[in-house]
């Protein structure tokens, strides 16, 4: 029922989009968001990117967005944008993959950019950010800041992107504290502040004293703040929600990429590609390191710099699975991009079972 | 604080908004009106409650704003289904959509604002008792209000004349009308009460549960409240039981995950719903014929002249 209503809402929003569209020779750029732009997290940051396009190319482009589009029913929303003259469409959730490809087939002259996807076509690019680089850093910070020796993680869904994040977080923690333990709870939702808060509380009740999250609202961070413990912001700088709790945040910085791709469409150089940017490209940024002693801050900054310069890779070989078997090293000195993007195992030391 | 105590405390937080909203809907349905707009009214309560608390810098003012928002939204519903005798199911769905949309508009300027935690009861000696202290003597005002509300609604419906009147209207509107009972007025008040409760439940979400507002934060809790009323067979005591069963299942599955007991997370996530279905089946077997539904539930009433 809830889903049905969200559909209706999305449809209503689309109707509004369609009616406001006027025939202009400006390039129309469309965005599909999985959550509300006010989620303070994932969708919010994509919208910051959209605004960057408006700001820098405002006289040449017109942007529209549709928020809270359920993944299962995204095809209609994407097609609606394509049909109403949008020539560049960003679909910003993993679950939009098949619908995006389907619509792209029907509209070969429309360019699509699918975030975190793994399938491309002539008019479908994929782009993602190496959040796991940031997660390695926060893992180190978490291990240093934890008194109980147990750190926690609120995950959305057990998909490779999230699993790789957990592994990077744990490997980071292990690198500074070999006996560190981790507890993981799946909210089975990207965005449900109440449930995210409950998940966080469950972890904190079980002895976790530093919390990381891969869900989109600041609720887990606030749950940590209510207990006087520590946490990390997700997707955007959430310091205003937890001024005494946020140690840092992994910030998704899409603006530069969005502007660059829009320019490419404007001057006709757009080509299907796969971009996976990390700290070095500026697609991933770390919020200021706060609420921690100077030595921890220094360590974090050094790690950040080492990853940026390529000296350190969170998934440097050897990487061991839970049962102790070594993962084949696909990328020479570290795991290959494909291995990270398709990660479906926990690393050694995580005492939990990955839901499959 | 022991782990059991911690779990129980979280269960109370998760269950309270469900209980409050379900009690309101229960009274509305007892009068014969099915209001499926609980989700929308809750969303309005969450947005306006939070906005009020920020603007007046007072949680109490926020709560009042949340309640008023619920009442105002439900008044619109009352106008449509009582005044115009429109289809209740369709109107309720429309109310949900309207509430979710409008709450987004109202809440937008308050995105990113935050509130400090609300005060919890603290009785020296009692609150510090092991295990039961925090649970019974250390809750916030909403929790005690929800329990009083539960008792109050039960007392009102089954122990007072006015409650009898309300049930009579819901059971058989034609008979009630022929007896000279003011069917529409009773229903109006019942709808407004339902709105007030949904608004209060919404305010609880944004002021206590998460302490920030964000769009769509009700995340289906309004629908669960509607389902709880059926589950409860339109009885406040059962609504209490249902709300806490659902809240407990939700929280326990998260704890089970954190403890890594090895059951897939997806299965655990389904647990609250499975528990609800099982309870429904068991309850239905117990009372084969009578589901407890008010006889005139969902029927529009047009007084003859």
Short mmCIF file of C-alpha atoms in Angstrom, two decimals, chain A residues 38-40 154 191-205 208-213 215-234 236-249 291, chain B residues 13 50 54 110-118 120 203-214 217:
data_model
loop_
_atom_site.label_atom_id
_atom_site.label_comp_id
_atom_site.label_asym_id
_atom_site.label_seq_id
_atom_site.Cartn_x
_atom_site.Cartn_y
_atom_site.Cartn_z
CA UNK A 38 15.56 16.29 2.20
CA UNK A 39 17.09 13.02 3.37
CA UNK A 40 20.27 14.90 4.35
CA UNK A 154 24.11 -0.08 10.17
CA UNK A 191 15.71 5.42 4.26
CA UNK A 192 13.52 4.90 7.32
CA UNK A 193 14.74 7.22 10.08
CA UNK A 194 12.79 5.42 12.80
CA UNK A 195 14.09 1.99 11.88
CA UNK A 196 17.63 3.28 11.36
CA UNK A 197 17.50 4.74 14.86
CA UNK A 198 16.25 1.42 16.27
CA UNK A 199 19.01 -0.45 14.46
CA UNK A 200 21.58 1.95 15.87
CA UNK A 201 20.18 1.59 19.39
CA UNK A 202 20.31 -2.20 19.11
CA UNK A 203 24.01 -1.96 18.27
CA UNK A 204 24.74 0.55 21.02
CA UNK A 205 22.84 -1.59 23.53
CA UNK A 208 29.13 -0.84 20.32
CA UNK A 209 30.56 2.58 21.08
CA UNK A 210 31.50 3.86 17.62
CA UNK A 211 28.91 3.62 14.89
CA UNK A 212 29.19 3.77 11.12
CA UNK A 213 26.23 3.66 8.79
CA UNK A 215 21.78 4.19 5.33
CA UNK A 216 20.74 7.66 4.31
CA UNK A 217 19.34 9.53 7.30
CA UNK A 218 21.19 11.07 10.26
CA UNK A 219 19.11 8.97 12.67
CA UNK A 220 21.87 6.47 13.59
CA UNK A 221 24.32 9.30 14.17
CA UNK A 222 21.82 11.00 16.45
CA UNK A 223 21.20 7.78 18.34
CA UNK A 224 24.93 7.70 19.06
CA UNK A 225 24.87 11.32 20.15
CA UNK A 226 22.00 10.66 22.56
CA UNK A 227 24.27 8.11 24.29
CA UNK A 228 27.29 10.39 24.24
CA UNK A 229 29.12 8.01 21.87
CA UNK A 230 30.68 8.48 18.44
CA UNK A 231 29.60 8.06 14.85
CA UNK A 232 30.22 9.06 11.26
CA UNK A 233 28.11 11.05 8.83
CA UNK A 234 26.97 9.32 5.70
CA UNK A 236 26.93 14.40 3.45
CA UNK A 237 28.45 16.34 6.33
CA UNK A 238 25.95 15.70 9.13
CA UNK A 239 27.80 17.63 11.81
CA UNK A 240 24.81 19.89 12.51
CA UNK A 241 22.84 16.85 13.63
CA UNK A 242 25.50 15.63 16.00
CA UNK A 243 28.05 18.33 16.77
CA UNK A 244 29.61 16.33 19.62
CA UNK A 245 29.41 12.94 17.97
CA UNK A 246 30.36 13.11 14.33
CA UNK A 247 34.03 12.24 13.95
CA UNK A 248 33.99 12.88 10.23
CA UNK A 249 31.75 12.07 7.30
CA UNK A 291 35.75 15.35 18.28
CA UNK B 13 9.88 3.87 21.99
CA UNK B 50 8.61 19.71 14.68
CA UNK B 54 11.47 24.91 16.63
CA UNK B 110 13.10 22.90 8.95
CA UNK B 111 15.27 20.34 7.22
CA UNK B 112 18.53 20.11 9.07
CA UNK B 113 17.22 21.59 12.32
CA UNK B 114 17.44 19.49 15.44
CA UNK B 115 15.91 19.36 18.90
CA UNK B 116 17.39 18.30 22.19
CA UNK B 117 16.00 15.15 23.78
CA UNK B 118 12.74 15.54 25.68
CA UNK B 120 12.28 11.78 30.97
CA UNK B 203 4.91 14.61 16.70
CA UNK B 204 6.36 11.76 18.74
CA UNK B 205 8.21 10.55 15.67
CA UNK B 206 9.91 13.85 14.91
CA UNK B 207 10.38 15.08 18.49
CA UNK B 208 11.34 11.92 20.36
CA UNK B 209 11.98 9.03 18.00
CA UNK B 210 14.50 10.73 15.72
CA UNK B 211 14.57 14.36 16.91
CA UNK B 212 14.76 15.73 13.41
CA UNK B 213 12.27 16.01 10.66
CA UNK B 214 12.66 14.59 7.20
CA UNK B 217 9.64 9.82 7.95
#
